[in-house]
Amino acid sequence: MEKAFIKKYPLPVLTSIVLTIVPLFTSSLLTGWAITHEQLLAEWPLETWMLATIGLAVASALALSPPTFLALVYGYFLGWIALPFLFLLNLMAILVVYTVARRMRSGSMLLHLQRAYPQVHRLLQRFEENQLRLIFFAKLSPVLPFAVTNLFFVLAGAQLRQVLLGGTLGMVPRTVLAVWVGLEAREISYLLAHPNEDLASKLLLIVLIIASTLGIAWFFKKKK
């Protein structure tokens, strides 16, 4: 029974499920903390935000603080100055995931995944041919979990240069959108409860989702 379960749900799959569920709980906790400590956050100097960014980069790598959520908060308190902090945060988080996954026998984890799902082998071959494109479209999506996609890229054997470049390019539109929404908000409690209340932000969000979905669908489409 246990072997059958492991075969059906290998470690990479279980890890991805955990990394998808955890942000749902941590976002609620972070929302409550940000609302009750709004005055404290408003008084933070840039040096404190820099230190917080370093810590939150590690937290984001572990799926404890979703980057899009952080972009809303950063945008609310810092405005457009938040962009360099957020880009640094994303790059550091990618580096952390890449380094940790490499040290956790990612090759062995990938082997288990391929045994459980033989079709993964073909997808990995496609990924090898189009690393930058898939990474870009995956990171463009506002709905795909940050930590899960990073873990997948490492397991798939992506080059660090490709992950950093594709991840950065893909994160730019959604990060800019989140910062703009945060900047326009008047109350942080309403912002975090209704992050896409504005019609313009809704339309832009839909555009990003459609573009990402079409790009990923092209990747999975069988070659003739």
mmCIF file with all atom_site columns, C-alpha atoms in Angstrom:
data_model
loop_
_atom_site.group_PDB
_atom_site.id
_atom_site.type_symbol
_atom_site.label_atom_id
_atom_site.label_alt_id
_atom_site.label_comp_id
_atom_site.label_asym_id
_atom_site.label_entity_id
_atom_site.label_seq_id
_atom_site.pdbx_PDB_ins_code
_atom_site.Cartn_x
_atom_site.Cartn_y
_atom_site.Cartn_z
_atom_site.occupancy
_atom_site.B_iso_or_equiv
_atom_site.pdbx_formal_charge
_atom_site.auth_seq_id
_atom_site.auth_comp_id
_atom_site.auth_asym_id
_atom_site.auth_atom_id
_atom_site.pdbx_PDB_model_num
ATOM 1   C CA . MET A 1 1   ? 0.000   0.000  0.000   1.00 0.00 ? 1   MET A CA 1
ATOM 2   C CA . GLU A 1 2   ? 2.778   2.406  0.976   1.00 0.00 ? 2   GLU A CA 1
ATOM 3   C CA . LYS A 1 3   ? 4.822   1.572  -2.128  1.00 0.00 ? 3   LYS A CA 1
ATOM 4   C CA . ALA A 1 4   ? 1.774   2.075  -4.334  1.00 0.00 ? 4   ALA A CA 1
ATOM 5   C CA . PHE A 1 5   ? 1.166   5.482  -2.753  1.00 0.00 ? 5   PHE A CA 1
ATOM 6   C CA . ILE A 1 6   ? 4.800   6.521  -3.250  1.00 0.00 ? 6   ILE A CA 1
ATOM 7   C CA . LYS A 1 7   ? 4.694   5.338  -6.846  1.00 0.00 ? 7   LYS A CA 1
ATOM 8   C CA . LYS A 1 8   ? 1.549   7.331  -7.536  1.00 0.00 ? 8   LYS A CA 1
ATOM 9   C CA . TYR A 1 9   ? 2.659   10.380 -5.550  1.00 0.00 ? 9   TYR A CA 1
ATOM 10  C CA . PRO A 1 10  ? 6.487   10.576 -5.677  1.00 0.00 ? 10  PRO A CA 1
ATOM 11  C CA . LEU A 1 11  ? 8.393   13.073 -3.541  1.00 0.00 ? 11  LEU A CA 1
ATOM 12  C CA . PRO A 1 12  ? 8.494   15.866 -6.181  1.00 0.00 ? 12  PRO A CA 1
ATOM 13  C CA . VAL A 1 13  ? 4.692   15.714 -6.523  1.00 0.00 ? 13  VAL A CA 1
ATOM 14  C CA . LEU A 1 14  ? 4.111   15.739 -2.770  1.00 0.00 ? 14  LEU A CA 1
ATOM 15  C CA . THR A 1 15  ? 6.584   18.603 -2.376  1.00 0.00 ? 15  THR A CA 1
ATOM 16  C CA . SER A 1 16  ? 4.780   20.603 -5.057  1.00 0.00 ? 16  SER A CA 1
ATOM 17  C CA . ILE A 1 17  ? 1.437   20.060 -3.316  1.00 0.00 ? 17  ILE A CA 1
ATOM 18  C CA . VAL A 1 18  ? 2.866   21.290 -0.013  1.00 0.00 ? 18  VAL A CA 1
ATOM 19  C CA . LEU A 1 19  ? 4.481   24.318 -1.672  1.00 0.00 ? 19  LEU A CA 1
ATOM 20  C CA . THR A 1 20  ? 1.104   25.174 -3.230  1.00 0.00 ? 20  THR A CA 1
ATOM 21  C CA . ILE A 1 21  ? -0.951  24.843 -0.051  1.00 0.00 ? 21  ILE A CA 1
ATOM 22  C CA . VAL A 1 22  ? 1.438   26.503 2.433   1.00 0.00 ? 22  VAL A CA 1
ATOM 23  C CA . PRO A 1 23  ? 1.256   30.017 0.847   1.00 0.00 ? 23  PRO A CA 1
ATOM 24  C CA . LEU A 1 24  ? -2.534  30.015 1.352   1.00 0.00 ? 24  LEU A CA 1
ATOM 25  C CA . PHE A 1 25  ? -2.035  29.874 5.136   1.00 0.00 ? 25  PHE A CA 1
ATOM 26  C CA . THR A 1 26  ? 1.015   32.102 5.348   1.00 0.00 ? 26  THR A CA 1
ATOM 27  C CA . SER A 1 27  ? -0.641  34.816 3.240   1.00 0.00 ? 27  SER A CA 1
ATOM 28  C CA . SER A 1 28  ? -3.457  35.034 5.790   1.00 0.00 ? 28  SER A CA 1
ATOM 29  C CA . LEU A 1 29  ? -0.975  35.328 8.652   1.00 0.00 ? 29  LEU A CA 1
ATOM 30  C CA . LEU A 1 30  ? 1.106   37.946 6.837   1.00 0.00 ? 30  LEU A CA 1
ATOM 31  C CA . THR A 1 31  ? -2.030  39.909 5.936   1.00 0.00 ? 31  THR A CA 1
ATOM 32  C CA . GLY A 1 32  ? -3.081  40.100 9.569   1.00 0.00 ? 32  GLY A CA 1
ATOM 33  C CA . TRP A 1 33  ? 0.409   41.139 10.656  1.00 0.00 ? 33  TRP A CA 1
ATOM 34  C CA . ALA A 1 34  ? 0.730   43.833 7.976   1.00 0.00 ? 34  ALA A CA 1
ATOM 35  C CA . ILE A 1 35  ? -2.659  45.323 8.851   1.00 0.00 ? 35  ILE A CA 1
ATOM 36  C CA . THR A 1 36  ? -1.993  45.460 12.598  1.00 0.00 ? 36  THR A CA 1
ATOM 37  C CA . HIS A 1 37  ? 1.533   46.852 12.099  1.00 0.00 ? 37  HIS A CA 1
ATOM 38  C CA . GLU A 1 38  ? 0.794   49.351 9.332   1.00 0.00 ? 38  GLU A CA 1
ATOM 39  C CA . GLN A 1 39  ? 2.203   52.298 11.257  1.00 0.00 ? 39  GLN A CA 1
ATOM 40  C CA . LEU A 1 40  ? 5.412   50.414 12.014  1.00 0.00 ? 40  LEU A CA 1
ATOM 41  C CA . LEU A 1 41  ? 5.916   49.461 8.359   1.00 0.00 ? 41  LEU A CA 1
ATOM 42  C CA . ALA A 1 42  ? 5.231   53.033 7.249   1.00 0.00 ? 42  ALA A CA 1
ATOM 43  C CA . GLU A 1 43  ? 8.116   54.240 9.457   1.00 0.00 ? 43  GLU A CA 1
ATOM 44  C CA . TRP A 1 44  ? 10.670  51.724 8.216   1.00 0.00 ? 44  TRP A CA 1
ATOM 45  C CA . PRO A 1 45  ? 13.738  53.304 6.553   1.00 0.00 ? 45  PRO A CA 1
ATOM 46  C CA . LEU A 1 46  ? 15.079  51.832 3.316   1.00 0.00 ? 46  LEU A CA 1
ATOM 47  C CA . GLU A 1 47  ? 17.805  50.022 5.225   1.00 0.00 ? 47  GLU A CA 1
ATOM 48  C CA . THR A 1 48  ? 15.185  48.061 7.161   1.00 0.00 ? 48  THR A CA 1
ATOM 49  C CA . TRP A 1 49  ? 13.324  47.252 3.961   1.00 0.00 ? 49  TRP A CA 1
ATOM 50  C CA . MET A 1 50  ? 16.582  45.928 2.530   1.00 0.00 ? 50  MET A CA 1
ATOM 51  C CA . LEU A 1 51  ? 17.114  43.628 5.501   1.00 0.00 ? 51  LEU A CA 1
ATOM 52  C CA . ALA A 1 52  ? 13.501  42.515 5.304   1.00 0.00 ? 52  ALA A CA 1
ATOM 53  C CA . THR A 1 53  ? 13.953  41.803 1.596   1.00 0.00 ? 53  THR A CA 1
ATOM 54  C CA . ILE A 1 54  ? 16.847  39.448 2.294   1.00 0.00 ? 54  ILE A CA 1
ATOM 55  C CA . GLY A 1 55  ? 14.831  37.537 4.878   1.00 0.00 ? 55  GLY A CA 1
ATOM 56  C CA . LEU A 1 56  ? 11.715  37.465 2.716   1.00 0.00 ? 56  LEU A CA 1
ATOM 57  C CA . ALA A 1 57  ? 13.739  36.137 -0.226  1.00 0.00 ? 57  ALA A CA 1
ATOM 58  C CA . VAL A 1 58  ? 14.511  33.021 1.819   1.00 0.00 ? 58  VAL A CA 1
ATOM 59  C CA . ALA A 1 59  ? 10.890  32.857 2.965   1.00 0.00 ? 59  ALA A CA 1
ATOM 60  C CA . SER A 1 60  ? 9.674   33.108 -0.631  1.00 0.00 ? 60  SER A CA 1
ATOM 61  C CA . ALA A 1 61  ? 12.020  30.322 -1.677  1.00 0.00 ? 61  ALA A CA 1
ATOM 62  C CA . LEU A 1 62  ? 10.376  28.135 0.984   1.00 0.00 ? 62  LEU A CA 1
ATOM 63  C CA . ALA A 1 63  ? 6.857   29.177 -0.094  1.00 0.00 ? 63  ALA A CA 1
ATOM 64  C CA . LEU A 1 64  ? 6.304   31.098 3.150   1.00 0.00 ? 64  LEU A CA 1
ATOM 65  C CA . SER A 1 65  ? 5.735   34.499 1.527   1.00 0.00 ? 65  SER A CA 1
ATOM 66  C CA . PRO A 1 66  ? 4.270   34.717 -2.016  1.00 0.00 ? 66  PRO A CA 1
ATOM 67  C CA . PRO A 1 67  ? 6.182   37.355 -4.064  1.00 0.00 ? 67  PRO A CA 1
ATOM 68  C CA . THR A 1 68  ? 2.997   38.795 -5.601  1.00 0.00 ? 68  THR A CA 1
ATOM 69  C CA . PHE A 1 69  ? 1.570   39.395 -2.129  1.00 0.00 ? 69  PHE A CA 1
ATOM 70  C CA . LEU A 1 70  ? 4.825   41.059 -1.097  1.00 0.00 ? 70  LEU A CA 1
ATOM 71  C CA . ALA A 1 71  ? 4.738   43.257 -4.206  1.00 0.00 ? 71  ALA A CA 1
ATOM 72  C CA . LEU A 1 72  ? 1.340   44.596 -3.115  1.00 0.00 ? 72  LEU A CA 1
ATOM 73  C CA . VAL A 1 73  ? 2.672   45.439 0.346   1.00 0.00 ? 73  VAL A CA 1
ATOM 74  C CA . TYR A 1 74  ? 5.915   46.912 -0.964  1.00 0.00 ? 74  TYR A CA 1
ATOM 75  C CA . GLY A 1 75  ? 4.007   48.995 -3.502  1.00 0.00 ? 75  GLY A CA 1
ATOM 76  C CA . TYR A 1 76  ? 1.655   50.304 -0.830  1.00 0.00 ? 76  TYR A CA 1
ATOM 77  C CA . PHE A 1 77  ? 4.464   51.515 1.432   1.00 0.00 ? 77  PHE A CA 1
ATOM 78  C CA . LEU A 1 78  ? 7.294   52.319 -1.008  1.00 0.00 ? 78  LEU A CA 1
ATOM 79  C CA . GLY A 1 79  ? 5.650   53.045 -4.349  1.00 0.00 ? 79  GLY A CA 1
ATOM 80  C CA . TRP A 1 80  ? 7.835   52.586 -7.421  1.00 0.00 ? 80  TRP A CA 1
ATOM 81  C CA . ILE A 1 81  ? 10.962  52.540 -5.255  1.00 0.00 ? 81  ILE A CA 1
ATOM 82  C CA . ALA A 1 82  ? 9.848   49.020 -4.343  1.00 0.00 ? 82  ALA A CA 1
ATOM 83  C CA . LEU A 1 83  ? 10.744  47.604 -7.771  1.00 0.00 ? 83  LEU A CA 1
ATOM 84  C CA . PRO A 1 84  ? 14.518  47.175 -7.196  1.00 0.00 ? 84  PRO A CA 1
ATOM 85  C CA . PHE A 1 85  ? 13.822  45.522 -3.840  1.00 0.00 ? 85  PHE A CA 1
ATOM 86  C CA . LEU A 1 86  ? 11.323  43.111 -5.402  1.00 0.00 ? 86  LEU A CA 1
ATOM 87  C CA . PHE A 1 87  ? 13.542  42.194 -8.346  1.00 0.00 ? 87  PHE A CA 1
ATOM 88  C CA . LEU A 1 88  ? 16.378  41.517 -5.903  1.00 0.00 ? 88  LEU A CA 1
ATOM 89  C CA . LEU A 1 89  ? 14.026  39.452 -3.750  1.00 0.00 ? 89  LEU A CA 1
ATOM 90  C CA . ASN A 1 90  ? 12.961  37.312 -6.718  1.00 0.00 ? 90  ASN A CA 1
ATOM 91  C CA . LEU A 1 91  ? 16.520  36.716 -7.893  1.00 0.00 ? 91  LEU A CA 1
ATOM 92  C CA . MET A 1 92  ? 17.692  35.762 -4.409  1.00 0.00 ? 92  MET A CA 1
ATOM 93  C CA . ALA A 1 93  ? 14.743  33.405 -3.937  1.00 0.00 ? 93  ALA A CA 1
ATOM 94  C CA . ILE A 1 94  ? 15.499  31.673 -7.236  1.00 0.00 ? 94  ILE A CA 1
ATOM 95  C CA . LEU A 1 95  ? 19.141  31.281 -6.209  1.00 0.00 ? 95  LEU A CA 1
ATOM 96  C CA . VAL A 1 96  ? 18.142  29.780 -2.855  1.00 0.00 ? 96  VAL A CA 1
ATOM 97  C CA . VAL A 1 97  ? 15.795  27.235 -4.452  1.00 0.00 ? 97  VAL A CA 1
ATOM 98  C CA . TYR A 1 98  ? 18.345  26.360 -7.111  1.00 0.00 ? 98  TYR A CA 1
ATOM 99  C CA . THR A 1 99  ? 21.128  25.842 -4.565  1.00 0.00 ? 99  THR A CA 1
ATOM 100 C CA . VAL A 1 100 ? 19.031  23.837 -2.091  1.00 0.00 ? 100 VAL A CA 1
ATOM 101 C CA . ALA A 1 101 ? 17.450  21.628 -4.774  1.00 0.00 ? 101 ALA A CA 1
ATOM 102 C CA . ARG A 1 102 ? 20.861  20.869 -6.266  1.00 0.00 ? 102 ARG A CA 1
ATOM 103 C CA . ARG A 1 103 ? 22.077  19.657 -2.879  1.00 0.00 ? 103 ARG A CA 1
ATOM 104 C CA . MET A 1 104 ? 18.996  17.491 -2.294  1.00 0.00 ? 104 MET A CA 1
ATOM 105 C CA . ARG A 1 105 ? 19.848  14.889 -4.948  1.00 0.00 ? 105 ARG A CA 1
ATOM 106 C CA . SER A 1 106 ? 17.503  16.433 -7.500  1.00 0.00 ? 106 SER A CA 1
ATOM 107 C CA . GLY A 1 107 ? 18.596  13.836 -10.045 1.00 0.00 ? 107 GLY A CA 1
ATOM 108 C CA . SER A 1 108 ? 17.289  11.042 -7.821  1.00 0.00 ? 108 SER A CA 1
ATOM 109 C CA . MET A 1 109 ? 14.000  12.881 -7.274  1.00 0.00 ? 109 MET A CA 1
ATOM 110 C CA . LEU A 1 110 ? 13.600  13.344 -11.015 1.00 0.00 ? 110 LEU A CA 1
ATOM 111 C CA . LEU A 1 111 ? 14.220  9.630  -11.604 1.00 0.00 ? 111 LEU A CA 1
ATOM 112 C CA . HIS A 1 112 ? 11.401  8.744  -9.203  1.00 0.00 ? 112 HIS A CA 1
ATOM 113 C CA . LEU A 1 113 ? 9.119   11.200 -10.974 1.00 0.00 ? 113 LEU A CA 1
ATOM 114 C CA . GLN A 1 114 ? 9.851   9.698  -14.387 1.00 0.00 ? 114 GLN A CA 1
ATOM 115 C CA . ARG A 1 115 ? 9.186   6.198  -13.088 1.00 0.00 ? 115 ARG A CA 1
ATOM 116 C CA . ALA A 1 116 ? 5.810   7.267  -11.739 1.00 0.00 ? 116 ALA A CA 1
ATOM 117 C CA . TYR A 1 117 ? 4.924   9.292  -14.838 1.00 0.00 ? 117 TYR A CA 1
ATOM 118 C CA . PRO A 1 118 ? 6.753   7.997  -17.963 1.00 0.00 ? 118 PRO A CA 1
ATOM 119 C CA . GLN A 1 119 ? 5.360   10.833 -20.095 1.00 0.00 ? 119 GLN A CA 1
ATOM 120 C CA . VAL A 1 120 ? 7.530   13.250 -18.092 1.00 0.00 ? 120 VAL A CA 1
ATOM 121 C CA . HIS A 1 121 ? 10.568  12.124 -20.111 1.00 0.00 ? 121 HIS A CA 1
ATOM 122 C CA . ARG A 1 122 ? 9.163   13.579 -23.336 1.00 0.00 ? 122 ARG A CA 1
ATOM 123 C CA . LEU A 1 123 ? 8.280   16.840 -21.618 1.00 0.00 ? 123 LEU A CA 1
ATOM 124 C CA . LEU A 1 124 ? 11.798  17.111 -20.237 1.00 0.00 ? 124 LEU A CA 1
ATOM 125 C CA . GLN A 1 125 ? 13.180  16.733 -23.742 1.00 0.00 ? 125 GLN A CA 1
ATOM 126 C CA . ARG A 1 126 ? 10.955  19.543 -24.935 1.00 0.00 ? 126 ARG A CA 1
ATOM 127 C CA . PHE A 1 127 ? 11.997  21.636 -21.961 1.00 0.00 ? 127 PHE A CA 1
ATOM 128 C CA . GLU A 1 128 ? 15.677  21.110 -22.766 1.00 0.00 ? 128 GLU A CA 1
ATOM 129 C CA . GLU A 1 129 ? 15.065  22.599 -26.215 1.00 0.00 ? 129 GLU A CA 1
ATOM 130 C CA . ASN A 1 130 ? 13.017  25.582 -24.988 1.00 0.00 ? 130 ASN A CA 1
ATOM 131 C CA . GLN A 1 131 ? 14.143  26.352 -21.443 1.00 0.00 ? 131 GLN A CA 1
ATOM 132 C CA . LEU A 1 132 ? 14.026  30.127 -21.601 1.00 0.00 ? 132 LEU A CA 1
ATOM 133 C CA . ARG A 1 133 ? 10.620  30.252 -23.305 1.00 0.00 ? 133 ARG A CA 1
ATOM 134 C CA . LEU A 1 134 ? 8.823   27.983 -20.830 1.00 0.00 ? 134 LEU A CA 1
ATOM 135 C CA . ILE A 1 135 ? 10.449  29.661 -17.824 1.00 0.00 ? 135 ILE A CA 1
ATOM 136 C CA . PHE A 1 136 ? 9.351   33.060 -19.114 1.00 0.00 ? 136 PHE A CA 1
ATOM 137 C CA . PHE A 1 137 ? 5.716   32.076 -19.660 1.00 0.00 ? 137 PHE A CA 1
ATOM 138 C CA . ALA A 1 138 ? 5.521   30.168 -16.367 1.00 0.00 ? 138 ALA A CA 1
ATOM 139 C CA . LYS A 1 139 ? 6.822   33.175 -14.451 1.00 0.00 ? 139 LYS A CA 1
ATOM 140 C CA . LEU A 1 140 ? 4.506   35.481 -16.383 1.00 0.00 ? 140 LEU A CA 1
ATOM 141 C CA . SER A 1 141 ? 1.492   33.733 -14.864 1.00 0.00 ? 141 SER A CA 1
ATOM 142 C CA . PRO A 1 142 ? 0.094   35.379 -11.707 1.00 0.00 ? 142 PRO A CA 1
ATOM 143 C CA . VAL A 1 143 ? -1.500  32.081 -10.635 1.00 0.00 ? 143 VAL A CA 1
ATOM 144 C CA . LEU A 1 144 ? 1.327   29.525 -10.823 1.00 0.00 ? 144 LEU A CA 1
ATOM 145 C CA . PRO A 1 145 ? 3.011   29.069 -7.405  1.00 0.00 ? 145 PRO A CA 1
ATOM 146 C CA . PHE A 1 146 ? 6.421   30.743 -7.303  1.00 0.00 ? 146 PHE A CA 1
ATOM 147 C CA . ALA A 1 147 ? 8.240   28.044 -5.312  1.00 0.00 ? 147 ALA A CA 1
ATOM 148 C CA . VAL A 1 148 ? 6.715   25.159 -7.299  1.00 0.00 ? 148 VAL A CA 1
ATOM 149 C CA . THR A 1 149 ? 7.820   26.497 -10.666 1.00 0.00 ? 149 THR A CA 1
ATOM 150 C CA . ASN A 1 150 ? 11.319  27.160 -9.335  1.00 0.00 ? 150 ASN A CA 1
ATOM 151 C CA . LEU A 1 151 ? 11.549  23.591 -8.025  1.00 0.00 ? 151 LEU A CA 1
ATOM 152 C CA . PHE A 1 152 ? 10.323  22.173 -11.328 1.00 0.00 ? 152 PHE A CA 1
ATOM 153 C CA . PHE A 1 153 ? 12.936  24.086 -13.303 1.00 0.00 ? 153 PHE A CA 1
ATOM 154 C CA . VAL A 1 154 ? 15.750  22.740 -11.122 1.00 0.00 ? 154 VAL A CA 1
ATOM 155 C CA . LEU A 1 155 ? 14.438  19.161 -11.319 1.00 0.00 ? 155 LEU A CA 1
ATOM 156 C CA . ALA A 1 156 ? 14.162  19.510 -15.086 1.00 0.00 ? 156 ALA A CA 1
ATOM 157 C CA . GLY A 1 157 ? 17.844  20.399 -15.275 1.00 0.00 ? 157 GLY A CA 1
ATOM 158 C CA . ALA A 1 158 ? 17.472  24.055 -16.220 1.00 0.00 ? 158 ALA A CA 1
ATOM 159 C CA . GLN A 1 159 ? 20.635  26.131 -16.359 1.00 0.00 ? 159 GLN A CA 1
ATOM 160 C CA . LEU A 1 160 ? 20.878  28.771 -13.645 1.00 0.00 ? 160 LEU A CA 1
ATOM 161 C CA . ARG A 1 161 ? 21.433  31.483 -16.253 1.00 0.00 ? 161 ARG A CA 1
ATOM 162 C CA . GLN A 1 162 ? 18.208  30.527 -18.035 1.00 0.00 ? 162 GLN A CA 1
ATOM 163 C CA . VAL A 1 163 ? 16.204  30.425 -14.810 1.00 0.00 ? 163 VAL A CA 1
ATOM 164 C CA . LEU A 1 164 ? 17.460  33.833 -13.707 1.00 0.00 ? 164 LEU A CA 1
ATOM 165 C CA . LEU A 1 165 ? 16.918  35.469 -17.097 1.00 0.00 ? 165 LEU A CA 1
ATOM 166 C CA . GLY A 1 166 ? 13.566  33.873 -17.889 1.00 0.00 ? 166 GLY A CA 1
ATOM 167 C CA . GLY A 1 167 ? 12.370  34.279 -14.315 1.00 0.00 ? 167 GLY A CA 1
ATOM 168 C CA . THR A 1 168 ? 13.294  37.954 -14.221 1.00 0.00 ? 168 THR A CA 1
ATOM 169 C CA . LEU A 1 169 ? 11.701  38.778 -17.579 1.00 0.00 ? 169 LEU A CA 1
ATOM 170 C CA . GLY A 1 170 ? 8.551   36.871 -16.680 1.00 0.00 ? 170 GLY A CA 1
ATOM 171 C CA . MET A 1 171 ? 8.219   38.463 -13.252 1.00 0.00 ? 171 MET A CA 1
ATOM 172 C CA . VAL A 1 172 ? 8.562   42.051 -14.481 1.00 0.00 ? 172 VAL A CA 1
ATOM 173 C CA . PRO A 1 173 ? 4.965   42.543 -15.778 1.00 0.00 ? 173 PRO A CA 1
ATOM 174 C CA . ARG A 1 174 ? 3.207   40.924 -12.796 1.00 0.00 ? 174 ARG A CA 1
ATOM 175 C CA . THR A 1 175 ? 5.500   42.676 -10.294 1.00 0.00 ? 175 THR A CA 1
ATOM 176 C CA . VAL A 1 176 ? 4.953   46.076 -11.886 1.00 0.00 ? 176 VAL A CA 1
ATOM 177 C CA . LEU A 1 177 ? 1.191   45.445 -11.905 1.00 0.00 ? 177 LEU A CA 1
ATOM 178 C CA . ALA A 1 178 ? 1.167   44.465 -8.228  1.00 0.00 ? 178 ALA A CA 1
ATOM 179 C CA . VAL A 1 179 ? 3.250   47.488 -7.217  1.00 0.00 ? 179 VAL A CA 1
ATOM 180 C CA . TRP A 1 180 ? 0.932   49.801 -9.160  1.00 0.00 ? 180 TRP A CA 1
ATOM 181 C CA . VAL A 1 181 ? -2.135  48.277 -7.462  1.00 0.00 ? 181 VAL A CA 1
ATOM 182 C CA . GLY A 1 182 ? -0.479  48.708 -4.071  1.00 0.00 ? 182 GLY A CA 1
ATOM 183 C CA . LEU A 1 183 ? 0.516   52.279 -4.845  1.00 0.00 ? 183 LEU A CA 1
ATOM 184 C CA . GLU A 1 184 ? -3.043  53.214 -5.820  1.00 0.00 ? 184 GLU A CA 1
ATOM 185 C CA . ALA A 1 185 ? -4.604  51.667 -2.708  1.00 0.00 ? 185 ALA A CA 1
ATOM 186 C CA . ARG A 1 186 ? -5.738  53.909 0.143   1.00 0.00 ? 186 ARG A CA 1
ATOM 187 C CA . GLU A 1 187 ? -6.091  51.275 2.868   1.00 0.00 ? 187 GLU A CA 1
ATOM 188 C CA . ILE A 1 188 ? -3.865  48.220 3.249   1.00 0.00 ? 188 ILE A CA 1
ATOM 189 C CA . SER A 1 189 ? -6.677  46.126 4.725   1.00 0.00 ? 189 SER A CA 1
ATOM 190 C CA . TYR A 1 190 ? -8.865  46.706 1.667   1.00 0.00 ? 190 TYR A CA 1
ATOM 191 C CA . LEU A 1 191 ? -5.899  46.242 -0.671  1.00 0.00 ? 191 LEU A CA 1
ATOM 192 C CA . LEU A 1 192 ? -4.983  42.798 0.660   1.00 0.00 ? 192 LEU A CA 1
ATOM 193 C CA . ALA A 1 193 ? -8.622  41.704 0.804   1.00 0.00 ? 193 ALA A CA 1
ATOM 194 C CA . HIS A 1 194 ? -9.381  42.964 -2.734  1.00 0.00 ? 194 HIS A CA 1
ATOM 195 C CA . PRO A 1 195 ? -6.057  43.074 -4.634  1.00 0.00 ? 195 PRO A CA 1
ATOM 196 C CA . ASN A 1 196 ? -7.683  43.274 -8.086  1.00 0.00 ? 196 ASN A CA 1
ATOM 197 C CA . GLU A 1 197 ? -10.706 45.443 -7.435  1.00 0.00 ? 197 GLU A CA 1
ATOM 198 C CA . ASP A 1 198 ? -9.838  48.016 -10.090 1.00 0.00 ? 198 ASP A CA 1
ATOM 199 C CA . LEU A 1 199 ? -11.108 47.291 -13.620 1.00 0.00 ? 199 LEU A CA 1
ATOM 200 C CA . ALA A 1 200 ? -7.771  48.135 -15.241 1.00 0.00 ? 200 ALA A CA 1
ATOM 201 C CA . SER A 1 201 ? -5.870  45.762 -12.953 1.00 0.00 ? 201 SER A CA 1
ATOM 202 C CA . LYS A 1 202 ? -8.421  43.028 -13.654 1.00 0.00 ? 202 LYS A CA 1
ATOM 203 C CA . LEU A 1 203 ? -7.970  43.430 -17.402 1.00 0.00 ? 203 LEU A CA 1
ATOM 204 C CA . LEU A 1 204 ? -4.182  43.414 -17.143 1.00 0.00 ? 204 LEU A CA 1
ATOM 205 C CA . LEU A 1 205 ? -4.329  40.351 -14.900 1.00 0.00 ? 205 LEU A CA 1
ATOM 206 C CA . ILE A 1 206 ? -6.477  38.548 -17.461 1.00 0.00 ? 206 ILE A CA 1
ATOM 207 C CA . VAL A 1 207 ? -4.050  39.499 -20.232 1.00 0.00 ? 207 VAL A CA 1
ATOM 208 C CA . LEU A 1 208 ? -1.126  38.045 -18.263 1.00 0.00 ? 208 LEU A CA 1
ATOM 209 C CA . ILE A 1 209 ? -3.012  34.823 -17.555 1.00 0.00 ? 209 ILE A CA 1
ATOM 210 C CA . ILE A 1 210 ? -4.028  34.409 -21.203 1.00 0.00 ? 210 ILE A CA 1
ATOM 211 C CA . ALA A 1 211 ? -0.522  35.146 -22.498 1.00 0.00 ? 211 ALA A CA 1
ATOM 212 C CA . SER A 1 212 ? 1.021   32.736 -20.010 1.00 0.00 ? 212 SER A CA 1
ATOM 213 C CA . THR A 1 213 ? -1.529  30.011 -20.740 1.00 0.00 ? 213 THR A CA 1
ATOM 214 C CA . LEU A 1 214 ? -1.047  30.264 -24.505 1.00 0.00 ? 214 LEU A CA 1
ATOM 215 C CA . GLY A 1 215 ? 2.731   30.215 -24.138 1.00 0.00 ? 215 GLY A CA 1
ATOM 216 C CA . ILE A 1 216 ? 2.689   27.148 -21.874 1.00 0.00 ? 216 ILE A CA 1
ATOM 217 C CA . ALA A 1 217 ? 0.090   25.421 -24.076 1.00 0.00 ? 217 ALA A CA 1
ATOM 218 C CA . TRP A 1 218 ? 2.384   25.895 -27.073 1.00 0.00 ? 218 TRP A CA 1
ATOM 219 C CA . PHE A 1 219 ? 5.131   24.167 -25.123 1.00 0.00 ? 219 PHE A CA 1
ATOM 220 C CA . PHE A 1 220 ? 2.970   21.131 -24.308 1.00 0.00 ? 220 PHE A CA 1
ATOM 221 C CA . LYS A 1 221 ? 1.556   20.878 -27.817 1.00 0.00 ? 221 LYS A CA 1
ATOM 222 C CA . LYS A 1 222 ? 2.879   17.858 -29.630 1.00 0.00 ? 222 LYS A CA 1
ATOM 223 C CA . LYS A 1 223 ? 5.197   18.491 -32.519 1.00 0.00 ? 223 LYS A CA 1
ATOM 224 C CA . LYS A 1 224 ? 4.040   17.189 -35.875 1.00 0.00 ? 224 LYS A CA 1
#
